[in-house]
Coordinates of C-alpha atoms in Angstrom, one line a residue:
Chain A
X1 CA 19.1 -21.9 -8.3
X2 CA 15.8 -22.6 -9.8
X3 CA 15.9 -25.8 -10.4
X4 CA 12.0 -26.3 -10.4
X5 CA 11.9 -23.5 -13.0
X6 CA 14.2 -25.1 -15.0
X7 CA 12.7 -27.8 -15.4
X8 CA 9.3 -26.6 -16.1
X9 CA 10.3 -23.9 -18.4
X10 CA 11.7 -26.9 -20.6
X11 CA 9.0 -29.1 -20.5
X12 CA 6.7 -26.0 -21.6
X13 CA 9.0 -25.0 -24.5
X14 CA 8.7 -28.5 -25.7
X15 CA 4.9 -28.3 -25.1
X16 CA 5.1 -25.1 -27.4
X17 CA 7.2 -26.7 -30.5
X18 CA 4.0 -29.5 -30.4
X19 CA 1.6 -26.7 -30.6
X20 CA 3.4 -24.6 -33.5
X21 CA 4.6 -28.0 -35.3
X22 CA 1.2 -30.1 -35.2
X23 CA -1.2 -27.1 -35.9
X24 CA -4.7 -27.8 -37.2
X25 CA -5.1 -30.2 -39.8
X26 CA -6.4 -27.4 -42.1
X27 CA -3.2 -25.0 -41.3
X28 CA -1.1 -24.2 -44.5
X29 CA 2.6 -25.2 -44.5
X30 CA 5.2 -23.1 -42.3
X31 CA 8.0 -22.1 -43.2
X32 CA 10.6 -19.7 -41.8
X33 CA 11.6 -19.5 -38.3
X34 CA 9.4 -20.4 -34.8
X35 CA 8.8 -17.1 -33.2
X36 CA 8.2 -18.1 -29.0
X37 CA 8.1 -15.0 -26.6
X38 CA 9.3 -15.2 -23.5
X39 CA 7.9 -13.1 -20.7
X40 CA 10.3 -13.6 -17.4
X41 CA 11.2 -10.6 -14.6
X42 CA 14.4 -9.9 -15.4
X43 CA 14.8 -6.8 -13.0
X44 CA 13.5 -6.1 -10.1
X45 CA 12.0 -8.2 -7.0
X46 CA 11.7 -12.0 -8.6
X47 CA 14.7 -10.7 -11.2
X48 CA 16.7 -13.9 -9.5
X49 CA 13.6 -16.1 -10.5
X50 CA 13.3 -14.8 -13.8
X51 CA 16.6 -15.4 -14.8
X52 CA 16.4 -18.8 -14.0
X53 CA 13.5 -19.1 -15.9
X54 CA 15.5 -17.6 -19.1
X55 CA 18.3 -20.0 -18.1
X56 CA 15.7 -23.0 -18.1
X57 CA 14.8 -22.0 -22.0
X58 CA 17.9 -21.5 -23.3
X59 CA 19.1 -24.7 -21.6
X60 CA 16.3 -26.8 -23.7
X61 CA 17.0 -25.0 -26.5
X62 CA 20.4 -25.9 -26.7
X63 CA 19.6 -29.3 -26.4
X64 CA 17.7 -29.6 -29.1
X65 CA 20.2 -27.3 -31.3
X66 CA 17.7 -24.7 -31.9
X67 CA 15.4 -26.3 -33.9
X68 CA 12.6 -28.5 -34.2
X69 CA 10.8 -29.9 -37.4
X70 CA 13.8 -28.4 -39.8
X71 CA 12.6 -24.9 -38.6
X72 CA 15.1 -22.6 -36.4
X73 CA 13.6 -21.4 -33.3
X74 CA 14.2 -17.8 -32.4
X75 CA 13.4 -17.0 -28.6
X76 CA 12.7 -13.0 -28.0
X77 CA 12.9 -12.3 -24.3
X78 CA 11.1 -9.8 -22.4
X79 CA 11.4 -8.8 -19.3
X80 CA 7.9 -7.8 -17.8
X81 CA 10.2 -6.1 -14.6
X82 CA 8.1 -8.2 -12.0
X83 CA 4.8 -5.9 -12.7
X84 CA 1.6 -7.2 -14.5
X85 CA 0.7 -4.5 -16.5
X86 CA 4.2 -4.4 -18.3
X87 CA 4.2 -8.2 -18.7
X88 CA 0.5 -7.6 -20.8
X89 CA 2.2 -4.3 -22.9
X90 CA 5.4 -6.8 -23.5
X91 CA 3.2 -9.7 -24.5
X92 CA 1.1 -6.8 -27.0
X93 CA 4.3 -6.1 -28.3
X94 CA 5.6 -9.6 -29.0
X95 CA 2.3 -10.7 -30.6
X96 CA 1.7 -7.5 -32.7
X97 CA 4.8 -6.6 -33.4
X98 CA 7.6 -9.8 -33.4
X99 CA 4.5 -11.6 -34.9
X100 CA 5.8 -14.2 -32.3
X101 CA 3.7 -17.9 -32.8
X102 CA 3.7 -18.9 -29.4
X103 CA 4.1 -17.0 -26.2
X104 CA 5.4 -18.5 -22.8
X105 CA 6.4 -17.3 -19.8
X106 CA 5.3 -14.9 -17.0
X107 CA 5.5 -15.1 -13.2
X108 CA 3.1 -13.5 -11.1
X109 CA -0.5 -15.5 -10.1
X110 CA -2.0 -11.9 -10.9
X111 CA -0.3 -11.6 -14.6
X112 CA -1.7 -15.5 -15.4
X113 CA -5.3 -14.2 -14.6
X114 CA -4.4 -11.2 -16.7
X115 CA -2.9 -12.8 -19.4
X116 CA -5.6 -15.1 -19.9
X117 CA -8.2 -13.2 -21.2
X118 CA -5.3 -11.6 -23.9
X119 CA -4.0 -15.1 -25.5
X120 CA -7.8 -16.1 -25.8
X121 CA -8.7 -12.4 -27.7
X122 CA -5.8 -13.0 -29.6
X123 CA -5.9 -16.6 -30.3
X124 CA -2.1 -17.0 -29.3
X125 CA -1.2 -20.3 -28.3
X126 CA 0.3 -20.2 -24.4
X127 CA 2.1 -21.9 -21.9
X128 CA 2.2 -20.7 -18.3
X129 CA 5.0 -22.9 -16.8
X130 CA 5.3 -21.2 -13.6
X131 CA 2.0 -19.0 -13.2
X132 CA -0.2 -20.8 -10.9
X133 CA -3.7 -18.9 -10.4
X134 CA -5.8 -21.9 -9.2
X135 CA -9.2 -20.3 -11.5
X136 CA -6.9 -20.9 -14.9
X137 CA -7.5 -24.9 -14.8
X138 CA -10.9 -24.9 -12.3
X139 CA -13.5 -22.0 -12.9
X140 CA -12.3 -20.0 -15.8
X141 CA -9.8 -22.7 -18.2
X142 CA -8.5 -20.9 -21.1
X143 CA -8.7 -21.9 -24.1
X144 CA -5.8 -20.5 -25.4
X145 CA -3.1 -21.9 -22.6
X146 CA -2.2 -24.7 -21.9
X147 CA -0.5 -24.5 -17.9
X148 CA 2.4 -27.2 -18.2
X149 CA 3.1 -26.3 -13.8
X150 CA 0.7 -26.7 -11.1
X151 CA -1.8 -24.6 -9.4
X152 CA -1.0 -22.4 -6.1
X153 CA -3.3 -24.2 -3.6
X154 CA -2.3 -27.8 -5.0
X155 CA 0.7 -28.6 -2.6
X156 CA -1.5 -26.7 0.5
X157 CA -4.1 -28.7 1.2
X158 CA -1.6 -32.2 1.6
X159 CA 0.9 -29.5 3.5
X160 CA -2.7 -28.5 5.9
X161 CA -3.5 -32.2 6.2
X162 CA 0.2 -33.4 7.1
X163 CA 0.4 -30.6 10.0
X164 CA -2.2 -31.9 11.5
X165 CA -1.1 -35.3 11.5
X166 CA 2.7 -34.5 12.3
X167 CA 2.4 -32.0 14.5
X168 CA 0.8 -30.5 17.8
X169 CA 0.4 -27.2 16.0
X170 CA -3.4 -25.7 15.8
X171 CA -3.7 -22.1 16.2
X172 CA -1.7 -20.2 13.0
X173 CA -0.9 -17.2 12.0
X174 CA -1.1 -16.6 8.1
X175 CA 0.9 -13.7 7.1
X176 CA 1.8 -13.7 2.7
X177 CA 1.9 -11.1 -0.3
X178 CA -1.2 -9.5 -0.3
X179 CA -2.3 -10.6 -4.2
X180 CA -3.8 -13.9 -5.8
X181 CA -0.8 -16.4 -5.2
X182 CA -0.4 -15.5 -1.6
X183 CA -4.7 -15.8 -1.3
X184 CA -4.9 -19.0 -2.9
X185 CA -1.8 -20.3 -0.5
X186 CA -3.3 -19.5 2.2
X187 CA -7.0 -20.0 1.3
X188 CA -5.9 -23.9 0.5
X189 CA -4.1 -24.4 3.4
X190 CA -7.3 -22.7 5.3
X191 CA -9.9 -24.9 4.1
X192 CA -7.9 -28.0 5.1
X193 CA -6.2 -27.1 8.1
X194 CA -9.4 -25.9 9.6
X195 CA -11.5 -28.9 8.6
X196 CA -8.8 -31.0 10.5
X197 CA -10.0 -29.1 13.6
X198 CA -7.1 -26.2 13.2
X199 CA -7.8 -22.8 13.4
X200 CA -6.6 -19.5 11.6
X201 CA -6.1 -17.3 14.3
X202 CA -4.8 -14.1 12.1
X203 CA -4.2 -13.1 8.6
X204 CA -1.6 -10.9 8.0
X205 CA -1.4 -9.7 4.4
X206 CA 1.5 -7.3 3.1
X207 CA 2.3 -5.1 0.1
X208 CA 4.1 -6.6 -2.8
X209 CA 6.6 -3.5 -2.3
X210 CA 7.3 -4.2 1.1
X211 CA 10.9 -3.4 2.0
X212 CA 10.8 -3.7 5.8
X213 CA 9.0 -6.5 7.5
X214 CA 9.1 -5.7 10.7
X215 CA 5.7 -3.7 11.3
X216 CA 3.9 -6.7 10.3
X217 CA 5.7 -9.1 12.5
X218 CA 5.1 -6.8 15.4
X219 CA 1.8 -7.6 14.9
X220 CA 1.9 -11.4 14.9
X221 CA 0.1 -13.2 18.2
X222 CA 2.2 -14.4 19.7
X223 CA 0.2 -16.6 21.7
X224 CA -0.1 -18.8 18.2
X225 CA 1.1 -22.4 17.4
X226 CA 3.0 -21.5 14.5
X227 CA 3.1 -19.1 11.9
X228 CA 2.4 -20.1 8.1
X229 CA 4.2 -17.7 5.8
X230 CA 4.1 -16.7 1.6
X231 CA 7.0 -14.6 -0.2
X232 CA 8.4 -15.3 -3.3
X233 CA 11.9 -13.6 -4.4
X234 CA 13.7 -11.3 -2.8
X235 CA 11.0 -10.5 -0.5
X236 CA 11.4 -14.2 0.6
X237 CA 15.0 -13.4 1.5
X238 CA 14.1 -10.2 3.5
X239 CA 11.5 -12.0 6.0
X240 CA 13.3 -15.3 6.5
X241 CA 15.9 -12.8 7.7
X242 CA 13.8 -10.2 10.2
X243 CA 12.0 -13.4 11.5
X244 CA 15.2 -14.3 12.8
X245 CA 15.8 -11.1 13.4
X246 CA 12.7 -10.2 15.5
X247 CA 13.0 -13.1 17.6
X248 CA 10.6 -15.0 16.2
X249 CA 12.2 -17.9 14.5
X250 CA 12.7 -18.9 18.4
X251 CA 9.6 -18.8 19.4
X252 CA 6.6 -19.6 16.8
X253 CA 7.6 -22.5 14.0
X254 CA 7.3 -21.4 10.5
X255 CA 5.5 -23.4 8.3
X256 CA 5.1 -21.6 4.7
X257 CA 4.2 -22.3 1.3
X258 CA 7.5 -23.5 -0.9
X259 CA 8.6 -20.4 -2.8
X260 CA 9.3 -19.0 0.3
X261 CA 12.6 -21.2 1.0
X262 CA 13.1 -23.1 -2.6
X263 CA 16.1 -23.7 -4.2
X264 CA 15.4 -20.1 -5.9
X265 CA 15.9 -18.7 -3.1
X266 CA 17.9 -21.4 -0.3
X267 CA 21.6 -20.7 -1.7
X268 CA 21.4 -16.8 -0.6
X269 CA 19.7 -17.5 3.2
X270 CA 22.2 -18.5 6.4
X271 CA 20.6 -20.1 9.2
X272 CA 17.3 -18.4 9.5
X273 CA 16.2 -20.8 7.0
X274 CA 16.7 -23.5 9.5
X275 CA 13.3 -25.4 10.7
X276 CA 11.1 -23.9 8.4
X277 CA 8.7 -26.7 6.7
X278 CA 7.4 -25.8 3.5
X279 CA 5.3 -27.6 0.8
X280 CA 5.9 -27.2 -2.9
X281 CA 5.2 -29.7 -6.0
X282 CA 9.3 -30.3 -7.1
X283 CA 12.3 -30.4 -5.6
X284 CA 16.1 -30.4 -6.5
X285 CA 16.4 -33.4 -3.8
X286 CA 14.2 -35.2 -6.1
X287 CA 16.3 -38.4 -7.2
X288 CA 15.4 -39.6 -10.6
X289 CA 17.8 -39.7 -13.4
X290 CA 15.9 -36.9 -15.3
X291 CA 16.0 -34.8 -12.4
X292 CA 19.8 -35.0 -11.5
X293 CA 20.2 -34.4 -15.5
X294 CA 18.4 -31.0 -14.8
X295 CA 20.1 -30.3 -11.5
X296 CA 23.6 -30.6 -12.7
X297 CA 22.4 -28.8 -16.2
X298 CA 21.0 -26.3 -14.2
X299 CA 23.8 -25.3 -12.1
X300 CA 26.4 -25.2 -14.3
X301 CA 24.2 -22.4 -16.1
X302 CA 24.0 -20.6 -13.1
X303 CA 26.4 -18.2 -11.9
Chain B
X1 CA 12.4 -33.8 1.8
X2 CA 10.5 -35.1 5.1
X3 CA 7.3 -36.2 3.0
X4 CA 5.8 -36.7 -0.5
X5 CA 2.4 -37.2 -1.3
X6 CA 1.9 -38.8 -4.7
X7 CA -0.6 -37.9 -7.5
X8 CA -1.8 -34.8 -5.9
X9 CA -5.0 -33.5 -7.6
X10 CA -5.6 -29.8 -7.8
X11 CA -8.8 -30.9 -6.3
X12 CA -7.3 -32.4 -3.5
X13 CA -9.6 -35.0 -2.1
X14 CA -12.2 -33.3 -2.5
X15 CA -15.1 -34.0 -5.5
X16 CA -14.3 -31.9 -8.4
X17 CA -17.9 -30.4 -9.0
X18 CA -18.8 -29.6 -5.0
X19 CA -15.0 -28.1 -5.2
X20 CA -15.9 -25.5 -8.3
X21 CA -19.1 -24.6 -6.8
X22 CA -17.3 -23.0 -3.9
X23 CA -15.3 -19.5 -4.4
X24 CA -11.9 -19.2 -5.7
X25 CA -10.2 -18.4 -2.4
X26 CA -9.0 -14.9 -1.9
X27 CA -8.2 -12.1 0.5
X28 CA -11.4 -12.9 2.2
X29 CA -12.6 -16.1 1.6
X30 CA -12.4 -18.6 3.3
X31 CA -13.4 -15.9 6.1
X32 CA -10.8 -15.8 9.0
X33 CA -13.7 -17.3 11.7
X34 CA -11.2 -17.1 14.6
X35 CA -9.6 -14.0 14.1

């Protein structure tokens, strides 16, 4: 279960009633329903992810009883399959044709960077509470989205800094989806691991269509410390379960960054799972009072 | 949960303004020196 999704999914929809209900001081008066689009994968690879993310909405929105400000909110859902260039054709079509007000969603680093350049052309105001490309919030901010999550490399220069400290580890292998959230990931780790007097000994990138992991593990030193590893999704599911499978889980430690053994993905992975450190900005285990509220919400949502 | 580090910028703890005068990191940067 998504738990992390959940809860930022909520806290972006209630960013988006702010934006739609306070407007510019000069906006006329609204009236008639709040239009928010919601991009999410619904099939394919990350469909479990986007699912929760849909779950996450529709959970705030039920809290709140579908409106805010004595408007109704009306949520159109689209499912962008996984694939950047349909999440920017579904987001075209919510903004020119559903005449949406605010549009949230996506979850692909590569679709944030995309999407960026469309909300600001169109002047849509935007949420991103999953996307994490680092260059939305440092080199290139939009004006037009506000990010309500975090940024890819933000939990992996601690995660570089605690290896050092907590562990014996300094050679690694780097091996991660070959596009801009498995780059930043590794690239923030990198800088920080290596400036603690580690080493990258190998960088293994690999398709995002990748259904068979094992000619990339073949190539993996294994004369290494430990290997540091990126999937999201299914494809998180698949290598957890040939590194086992390989014999590798017994012989290198797997470090990774956290969407490669989150709650999104935990429930569905036996022991391979087992030993694998990872570093992520939330957790379910997280005990505060709002957080069990959104664990317990969140799980009797999900099937 | 076997550590938390609270308050953690995007910046780490490094200065903002030396941090965006590097790249943004990607398939080849930082370069792989040991590889």
């Amino acid at each position: 279960m998504g738990h992390a999704r959940l809860r930022i999914v909520a806290a972006a929809t209630l960013l988006a009633f702010v934006v739609v209900l306070g407007g510019p001081p000069s906006a006329p008066a609204q009236s008639g329903s709040i239009k928010i689009g919601l991009l999410a994968p619904l099939t394919g690879a990350f469909a479990a992810i986007g699912k929760d993310m849909l779950n996450g909405t529709e959970l705030y929105l039920d809290e709140i009883g579908r409106q805010a400000g004595g408007r109704k909110i009306e949520l159109i859902v689209e499912d962008t399959e996984g694939n950047t260039a349909t999440a920017l054709t579904k987001a075209r079509k919510l903004v020119d044709q559903d005449k949406i007000h605010v549009l949230t969603g996506g979850l692909l680093a590569s679709t944030g960077y995309a999407l960026h350049p469309f909300a600001d052309a169109q002047r849509i105001p935007t949420t991103y509470p999953v996307m994490a490309s680092d260059d939305l919030t440092q080199r290139k901010p939009a004006k037009w989205v506000v990010r309500t999550g975090w940024s890819t490399s933000q939990p992996m220069h601690p995660f570089a800094e605690w290896t050092i400290k907590n562990t014996k580890y300094r050679k690694v292998v780097t091996i991660a989806m070959d596009y801009a959230f498995g780059w930043e990931t590794v690239g923030g780790f990198q800088r920080t691991f290596e400036e603690g007097g580690g080493q990258i000994v190998q960088t293994i990138w690999t398709p995002l269509n990748t259904n068979d992991f094992a000619p990339f593990l073949a190539q993996v030193k294994r004369d290494a410390d430990a290997v540091l590893a990126l999937f999201v999704g299914r494809l998180a599911l698949q290598f957890m379960k040939q590194y086992e499978e390989t014999g590798l889980k017994g012989k290198l430690p797997l470090l990774g960054g956290g969407t490669t053994n989150d709650e999104a993905v935990l429930p569905q992975m036996g022991d391979e799972a087992i030993g694998a450190v990872t570093a992520l900005h939330y957790s379910a285990a997280i005990d505060t009072p709002q957080n069990r509220w959104i664990v317990e919400a969140g799980s009797s949502r999900t099937p | 949960m076997i550590a938390t580090f609270p308050a953690v910028s995007q910046f780490w703890q490094y200065s903002s303004e030396e941090y965006l005068k590097l790249p943004l990191y990607t398939r080849d940067y930082p370069a792989c020196k040991a590889c």
